Short mmCIF file of C-alpha atoms in Angstrom, two decimals:
data_model
loop_
_atom_site.label_atom_id
_atom_site.label_comp_id
_atom_site.label_asym_id
_atom_site.label_seq_id
_atom_site.Cartn_x
_atom_site.Cartn_y
_atom_site.Cartn_z
CA ASP S 1008 11.80 -6.83 -22.45
CA VAL S 1009 10.39 -6.78 -18.93
CA ALA S 1010 7.97 -4.55 -17.05
CA ILE S 1011 7.10 -4.22 -13.39
CA ILE S 1012 3.48 -3.60 -12.40
CA PRO S 1013 1.96 -3.14 -8.92
CA ARG S 1014 -0.85 -5.64 -9.41
CA ASP S 1015 -1.63 -9.07 -10.78
CA LEU S 1016 -2.39 -9.60 -14.45
CA ARG S 1017 -6.00 -9.09 -15.48
CA GLU S 1018 -7.98 -11.74 -17.30
CA GLU S 1019 -8.32 -9.57 -20.39
CA GLU S 1020 -4.54 -9.16 -20.50
CA LEU S 1021 -4.04 -12.90 -20.26
CA ALA S 1022 -6.53 -13.32 -23.12
CA THR S 1023 -5.06 -10.54 -25.28
CA TYR S 1024 -1.33 -11.17 -25.10
CA GLU S 1025 0.06 -14.49 -26.21
CA ASN S 1026 2.55 -16.05 -23.83
CA ILE S 1027 2.33 -13.28 -21.23
CA GLN S 1028 3.95 -14.31 -17.98
CA SER S 1029 4.33 -12.74 -14.57
CA THR S 1030 6.73 -13.48 -11.73
CA GLN S 1031 5.95 -12.15 -8.28
CA LEU S 1032 8.70 -9.85 -7.04
CA CYS S 1033 7.36 -8.64 -3.71
CA VAL S 1034 4.30 -7.48 -1.81
CA GLU S 1035 3.55 -3.94 -0.72
CA ALA S 1036 1.22 -3.46 2.23
CA LEU S 1037 0.13 -0.52 4.35
CA ALA S 1038 -0.82 -0.32 8.00
CA ILE S 1039 -3.33 2.21 9.31
CA ILE S 1040 -2.16 3.92 12.49
CA ALA S 1041 -4.07 6.29 14.75
CA GLY S 1042 -3.68 8.40 17.84
CA SER S 1043 -4.65 7.34 21.34
CA ASP S 1044 -8.13 8.93 21.20
CA CYS S 1045 -9.20 7.02 18.09
CA PRO S 1046 -12.46 5.34 19.17
CA ILE S 1047 -12.23 2.31 16.87
CA SER S 1048 -9.92 -0.68 16.56
CA ASP S 1049 -11.21 -1.82 13.15
CA ILE S 1050 -11.82 0.39 10.12
CA THR S 1051 -13.52 -0.36 6.81
CA MET S 1052 -12.17 0.58 3.41
CA GLU S 1053 -15.21 2.81 2.94
CA GLN S 1054 -14.53 4.67 6.19
CA LEU S 1055 -10.90 5.17 5.19
CA GLU S 1056 -11.94 6.61 1.85
CA GLN S 1057 -14.47 8.89 3.56
CA ILE S 1058 -11.85 10.20 6.00
CA TYR S 1059 -9.33 10.93 3.26
CA ASN S 1060 -11.83 12.51 0.88
CA GLY S 1061 -13.34 14.71 3.60
CA ASP S 1062 -16.73 13.04 4.01
CA ILE S 1063 -15.82 12.11 7.61
CA THR S 1064 -13.97 14.86 9.46
CA ASP S 1065 -14.75 14.18 13.13
CA TRP S 1066 -14.27 11.08 15.27
CA GLU S 1067 -17.84 11.69 16.46
CA ASP S 1068 -19.02 9.98 13.28
CA LEU S 1069 -17.21 6.83 14.43
CA GLY S 1070 -18.20 6.90 18.09
CA GLY S 1071 -15.62 9.28 19.53
CA SER S 1072 -15.15 13.05 19.60
CA GLY S 1073 -12.81 15.63 18.15
CA ALA S 1074 -11.78 16.68 14.66
CA ILE S 1075 -9.71 14.05 12.85
CA ASN S 1076 -6.18 15.15 11.97
CA VAL S 1077 -5.35 13.32 8.76
CA TYR S 1078 -1.79 12.52 7.68
CA ALA S 1079 -0.54 10.85 4.52
CA VAL S 1080 2.67 9.77 2.88
CA SER S 1081 3.09 11.78 -0.32
CA ASP S 1082 2.06 10.02 -3.52
CA THR S 1083 5.56 10.63 -4.82
CA VAL S 1084 6.51 7.80 -2.43
CA SER S 1085 5.37 4.25 -3.20
CA ALA S 1086 3.27 4.05 -0.01
CA GLY S 1087 1.28 7.11 -1.04
CA ASP S 1088 0.75 5.72 -4.52
CA ALA S 1089 -0.39 2.42 -3.00
CA PHE S 1090 -2.91 4.22 -0.77
CA GLU S 1091 -4.39 6.06 -3.73
CA ASP S 1092 -4.63 2.83 -5.69
CA LEU S 1093 -6.08 0.65 -2.94
CA VAL S 1094 -8.28 3.13 -1.04
CA LEU S 1095 -9.17 6.13 -3.20
CA GLY S 1096 -9.53 4.21 -6.46
CA LEU S 1097 -10.83 5.65 -9.72
CA ASP S 1098 -13.41 8.36 -10.28
CA SER S 1099 -16.42 8.02 -12.59
CA SER S 1100 -14.27 8.81 -15.63
CA GLY S 1101 -11.73 6.14 -14.79
CA THR S 1102 -9.08 8.57 -13.54
CA GLN S 1103 -7.08 7.78 -10.42
CA VAL S 1104 -8.22 9.83 -7.41
CA THR S 1105 -5.22 11.45 -5.75
CA LEU S 1106 -4.55 12.55 -2.20
CA ASP S 1107 -6.03 15.98 -1.54
CA SER S 1108 -3.66 18.29 0.33
CA THR S 1109 -6.64 20.20 1.74
CA MET S 1110 -7.93 17.01 3.40
CA ALA S 1111 -4.67 15.44 4.58
CA THR S 1112 -1.27 16.76 5.55
CA SER S 1113 1.12 15.18 3.04
CA LEU S 1114 4.56 14.21 4.32
CA SER S 1115 7.62 12.95 2.51
CA THR S 1116 8.42 9.90 4.67
CA PRO S 1117 6.52 7.28 6.68
CA ASP S 1118 8.68 8.17 9.71
CA GLN S 1119 7.27 11.69 9.68
CA VAL S 1120 3.73 10.34 9.53
CA ALA S 1121 4.36 7.94 12.44
CA ASP S 1122 5.97 10.64 14.59
CA LEU S 1123 3.03 13.02 14.12
CA VAL S 1124 0.41 10.33 14.72
CA ALA S 1125 2.19 9.21 17.88
CA SER S 1126 2.12 12.76 19.23
CA ASP S 1127 -1.46 13.57 18.17
CA PRO S 1128 -4.31 11.73 19.98
CA LEU S 1129 -6.79 12.64 17.21
CA ALA S 1130 -4.64 11.62 14.26
CA ILE S 1131 -4.84 8.95 11.61
CA GLY S 1132 -2.24 8.00 9.01
CA PHE S 1133 -0.65 5.11 7.14
CA VAL S 1134 2.83 3.59 6.92
CA PRO S 1135 4.38 0.56 5.19
CA LEU S 1136 3.35 -2.55 7.08
CA SER S 1137 6.89 -3.93 7.02
CA GLN S 1138 8.13 -0.93 9.03
CA LEU S 1139 5.38 -1.10 11.63
CA SER S 1140 7.48 -2.68 14.38
CA GLY S 1141 9.73 0.38 14.40
CA TYR S 1142 7.00 2.76 15.48
CA GLU S 1143 5.93 3.26 19.09
CA GLY S 1144 3.03 5.14 20.60
CA VAL S 1145 0.61 4.54 17.75
CA LYS S 1146 -2.64 2.57 17.69
CA ILE S 1147 -2.70 -0.05 14.93
CA LEU S 1148 -6.09 -0.58 13.30
CA ALA S 1149 -7.43 -3.73 11.72
CA VAL S 1150 -8.85 -3.19 8.22
CA GLU S 1151 -12.09 -4.95 7.35
CA SER S 1152 -11.54 -7.08 10.51
CA CYS S 1153 -8.11 -8.22 9.29
CA TYR S 1154 -5.17 -7.28 11.49
CA PRO S 1155 -2.15 -6.16 9.43
CA SER S 1156 0.50 -8.85 9.22
CA GLU S 1157 3.03 -9.95 6.63
CA ILE S 1158 1.38 -13.39 6.48
CA ALA S 1159 -2.03 -11.87 5.73
CA ALA S 1160 -0.47 -9.63 3.07
CA ARG S 1161 1.39 -12.52 1.42
CA ASN S 1162 -1.79 -14.59 1.36
CA GLY S 1163 -3.78 -11.77 -0.24
CA ILE S 1164 -6.36 -11.55 2.54
CA TYR S 1165 -5.27 -8.20 3.94
CA PRO S 1166 -7.12 -5.46 2.01
CA LEU S 1167 -4.29 -2.91 1.99
CA SER S 1168 -1.81 -5.00 0.04
CA ARG S 1169 -0.80 -5.37 -3.58
CA ASN S 1170 1.63 -7.58 -5.46
CA TYR S 1171 4.49 -6.30 -7.58
CA ASN S 1172 5.08 -8.52 -10.60
CA LEU S 1173 7.73 -8.74 -13.28
CA VAL S 1174 5.93 -9.20 -16.61
CA THR S 1175 7.19 -10.49 -19.94
CA ILE S 1176 5.44 -11.13 -23.24
CA GLY S 1177 6.65 -13.69 -25.73
CA GLU S 1178 9.92 -15.54 -25.70
CA ILE S 1179 12.21 -14.68 -22.81
CA THR S 1180 15.86 -14.11 -23.66
CA GLU S 1181 18.66 -15.47 -21.53
CA ASP S 1182 19.49 -11.96 -20.31
CA VAL S 1183 15.92 -11.30 -19.21
CA GLN S 1184 15.70 -14.68 -17.49
CA ALA S 1185 18.96 -13.95 -15.67
CA PHE S 1186 17.64 -10.55 -14.60
CA ILE S 1187 14.40 -12.04 -13.24
CA GLU S 1188 16.34 -14.70 -11.37
CA PHE S 1189 18.62 -12.04 -9.89
CA CYS S 1190 15.67 -9.92 -8.73
CA THR S 1191 13.89 -12.85 -7.10
CA THR S 1192 16.73 -14.96 -5.71
CA ASP S 1193 19.87 -12.86 -5.15
CA SER S 1194 20.42 -11.99 -1.49
CA SER S 1195 21.44 -8.39 -2.25
CA ALA S 1196 18.36 -7.81 -4.42
CA LYS S 1197 16.06 -9.29 -1.78
CA GLY S 1198 17.82 -7.30 0.93
CA TYR S 1199 17.26 -4.09 -1.04
CA LEU S 1200 13.54 -4.80 -1.38
CA LYS S 1201 13.23 -5.41 2.36
CA GLN S 1202 15.19 -2.25 3.09
CA GLU S 1203 12.78 -0.26 0.93
CA GLY S 1204 9.79 -1.53 2.90
CA TYR S 1205 8.53 -4.35 0.69
CA ILE S 1206 7.56 -7.85 1.84
CA LEU S 1207 9.20 -10.81 0.15
CA PRO S 1208 6.86 -13.50 -1.21
#
């Protein structure tokens, strides 16, 4: 009856399925954090990909010095899945590239990533943008010259963000309509999304 997808509908989907509709549920966004010796304040998507796939292993390549200690939230957590989707992308066969445990230390929570980055001057990692204010002692990097903010994520101009949409095809039943309205308007549903690190539209 209803599906949730972490992206907007594609044009070919709109053309293929009659009466397909999507309702924005929330926005997921990531912030890139680094240790005190990180030599840059702005990182490109290409540089991020190169760091996490092992093409860049030393801050010397970006104007500093010292081996980069790379941390990641596990892809079993939504933030890790988002990073793979937004940064690592697909390989030549169309398969999703996943985080490589030999290139990055994979951790089970964003808090663990933030704690290690804060204590490691040569570190880099990522955390949910919505939780950023809770972390101290980390350097926050702009991405493609866009500083991470909820406003930038909502407006779709921050590169490390993606929309979650509720999708239906065909006639919507009263039960489905009530469910969508609950998810998007009920205070407890919205509170749960915020608690889980998502940004409300």
